[in-house]
Short mmCIF file of C-alpha atoms in Angstrom, two decimals:
data_model
loop_
_atom_site.label_atom_id
_atom_site.label_comp_id
_atom_site.label_asym_id
_atom_site.label_seq_id
_atom_site.Cartn_x
_atom_site.Cartn_y
_atom_site.Cartn_z
CA UNK A 1 -12.54 1.60 9.05
CA UNK A 2 -9.83 0.78 6.52
CA UNK A 3 -6.87 2.96 5.48
CA UNK A 4 -4.75 3.10 2.35
CA UNK A 5 -1.67 5.25 1.78
CA UNK A 6 -1.44 6.50 -1.82
CA UNK A 7 0.38 8.98 -4.03
CA UNK A 8 -1.12 10.85 -7.02
CA UNK A 9 0.57 8.63 -9.67
CA UNK A 10 -1.55 5.86 -11.16
CA UNK A 11 -0.55 2.22 -11.44
CA UNK A 12 -0.41 1.41 -15.17
CA UNK A 13 -1.98 -2.03 -14.70
CA UNK A 14 -4.89 -1.24 -12.39
CA UNK A 15 -5.41 2.47 -13.03
CA UNK A 16 -5.61 2.97 -9.25
CA UNK A 17 -3.41 5.36 -7.32
CA UNK A 18 0.00 3.93 -6.56
CA UNK A 19 0.77 2.81 -3.02
CA UNK A 20 3.60 3.95 -0.79
CA UNK A 21 5.54 0.66 -1.01
CA UNK A 22 5.87 0.91 -4.80
CA UNK A 23 6.60 4.65 -4.71
CA UNK A 24 9.47 4.16 -2.26
CA UNK A 25 10.80 1.17 -4.19
CA UNK A 26 10.91 3.39 -7.29
CA UNK A 27 12.86 6.14 -5.47
CA UNK A 28 15.28 3.55 -4.11
CA UNK A 29 15.75 1.94 -7.54
CA UNK A 30 16.39 5.38 -9.05
CA UNK A 31 18.99 5.99 -6.29
CA UNK A 32 17.22 9.19 -5.22
CA UNK A 33 17.19 8.40 -1.49
CA UNK A 34 19.87 9.77 0.81
CA UNK A 35 22.02 7.14 2.55
CA UNK A 36 20.06 7.69 5.80
CA UNK A 37 16.72 7.40 3.96
CA UNK A 38 17.90 4.22 2.23
CA UNK A 39 18.81 2.68 5.60
CA UNK A 40 15.45 3.67 7.11
CA UNK A 41 13.57 2.41 4.04
CA UNK A 42 15.34 -0.96 4.23
CA UNK A 43 14.65 -1.22 7.97
CA UNK A 44 10.96 -0.47 7.40
CA UNK A 45 10.76 -2.93 4.52
CA UNK A 46 12.31 -5.65 6.69
CA UNK A 47 9.89 -4.81 9.50
CA UNK A 48 6.89 -5.20 7.17
CA UNK A 49 8.30 -8.45 5.76
CA UNK A 50 8.43 -9.82 9.32
CA UNK A 51 5.16 -8.35 10.64
CA UNK A 52 2.73 -8.38 7.73
CA UNK A 53 1.44 -11.45 5.95
CA UNK A 54 1.77 -11.54 2.18
CA UNK A 55 -1.75 -12.00 0.77
CA UNK A 56 -2.30 -15.21 -1.14
CA UNK A 57 -5.07 -13.73 -3.33
CA UNK A 58 -5.57 -10.51 -5.23
CA UNK A 59 -8.66 -11.44 -7.21
CA UNK A 60 -11.98 -13.22 -6.82
CA UNK A 61 -11.22 -14.94 -10.11
CA UNK A 62 -8.93 -17.95 -10.28
CA UNK A 63 -7.73 -16.79 -13.71
CA UNK A 64 -4.20 -15.39 -13.68
CA UNK A 65 -5.05 -12.54 -16.06
CA UNK A 66 -8.18 -11.35 -14.26
CA UNK A 67 -8.96 -7.64 -14.81
CA UNK A 68 -10.14 -7.07 -11.25
CA UNK A 69 -7.12 -6.78 -8.99
CA UNK A 70 -7.53 -6.35 -5.26
CA UNK A 71 -6.00 -3.45 -3.37
CA UNK A 72 -4.54 -3.74 0.13
CA UNK A 73 -6.00 -1.72 3.01
CA UNK A 74 -4.91 -1.56 6.64
CA UNK A 75 -7.46 -2.13 9.36
CA UNK A 76 -7.61 0.91 11.63
CA UNK A 77 -6.71 -1.38 14.55
CA UNK A 78 -3.25 -2.00 12.98
CA UNK A 79 -1.82 1.02 14.77
CA UNK A 80 1.84 -0.04 14.71
CA UNK A 81 1.66 -0.84 11.00
CA UNK A 82 0.00 2.50 10.31
CA UNK A 83 2.70 4.30 12.30
CA UNK A 84 5.37 2.59 10.20
CA UNK A 85 3.51 3.64 7.04
CA UNK A 86 3.63 7.24 8.25
CA UNK A 87 7.42 6.89 8.51
CA UNK A 88 7.49 5.70 4.90
CA UNK A 89 5.25 8.60 3.90
CA UNK A 90 7.66 11.04 5.56
CA UNK A 91 10.48 9.82 3.30
CA UNK A 92 8.29 10.40 0.25
CA UNK A 93 7.25 13.84 1.53
CA UNK A 94 10.94 14.78 1.79
CA UNK A 95 11.11 14.18 -1.98
CA UNK A 96 8.03 16.32 -2.65
CA UNK A 97 5.84 13.27 -3.17
CA UNK A 98 2.40 13.91 -1.68
CA UNK A 99 0.98 11.01 0.31
CA UNK A 100 -2.75 10.85 0.99
CA UNK A 101 -4.40 8.57 3.51
CA UNK A 102 -7.72 7.33 2.16
CA UNK A 103 -10.27 5.99 4.64
CA UNK A 104 -13.34 3.91 3.91
CA UNK A 105 -15.80 1.59 5.57
CA UNK A 106 -16.34 -0.22 2.25
CA UNK A 107 -13.07 -1.15 0.54
CA UNK A 108 -14.76 -3.54 -1.90
CA UNK A 109 -15.17 -7.30 -2.31
CA UNK A 110 -12.76 -8.72 0.26
CA UNK A 111 -10.66 -11.54 -1.21
CA UNK A 112 -8.09 -11.77 1.61
CA UNK A 113 -8.08 -10.83 5.30
CA UNK A 114 -5.75 -11.20 8.26
CA UNK A 115 -5.33 -9.42 11.62
CA UNK A 116 -3.92 -6.25 10.11
CA UNK A 117 -5.19 -5.89 6.55
CA UNK A 118 -7.70 -6.76 3.89
CA UNK A 119 -7.28 -7.03 0.13
CA UNK A 120 -10.39 -6.05 -1.74
CA UNK A 121 -11.51 -5.60 -5.32
CA UNK A 122 -12.79 -2.02 -5.11
CA UNK A 123 -16.44 -1.19 -5.61
CA UNK A 124 -17.04 1.33 -8.40
CA UNK A 125 -17.60 4.09 -5.83
CA UNK A 126 -14.60 3.16 -3.65
CA UNK A 127 -11.96 5.89 -3.60
CA UNK A 128 -8.75 4.07 -4.34
#
């Protein structure tokens, strides 16, 4: 099983629902986080930078302007990562931003995989 944390807003490039990382970055950039939330957000961001690989691919195509962009999903075995994502979701919830956790067995065509995540170009029927 794979999990993805999303908000209702759509990414303008992919048309898919926006992820929690981008949503929190937007709130931080807009200076809408409280000082305590900003500290927690920065701690969580640092934790993910240290404990989650940055995918080297986001498309099956080698072309830079490929239309099909992969989406990141956590493996359900990545329990610590998922717990940290729930902390990020709580910050968004405090700002009336609804966070949904999508689950699927079929995230799409997998273009990157490590111990904790996959990046996949979604199938047409994949909820993303």
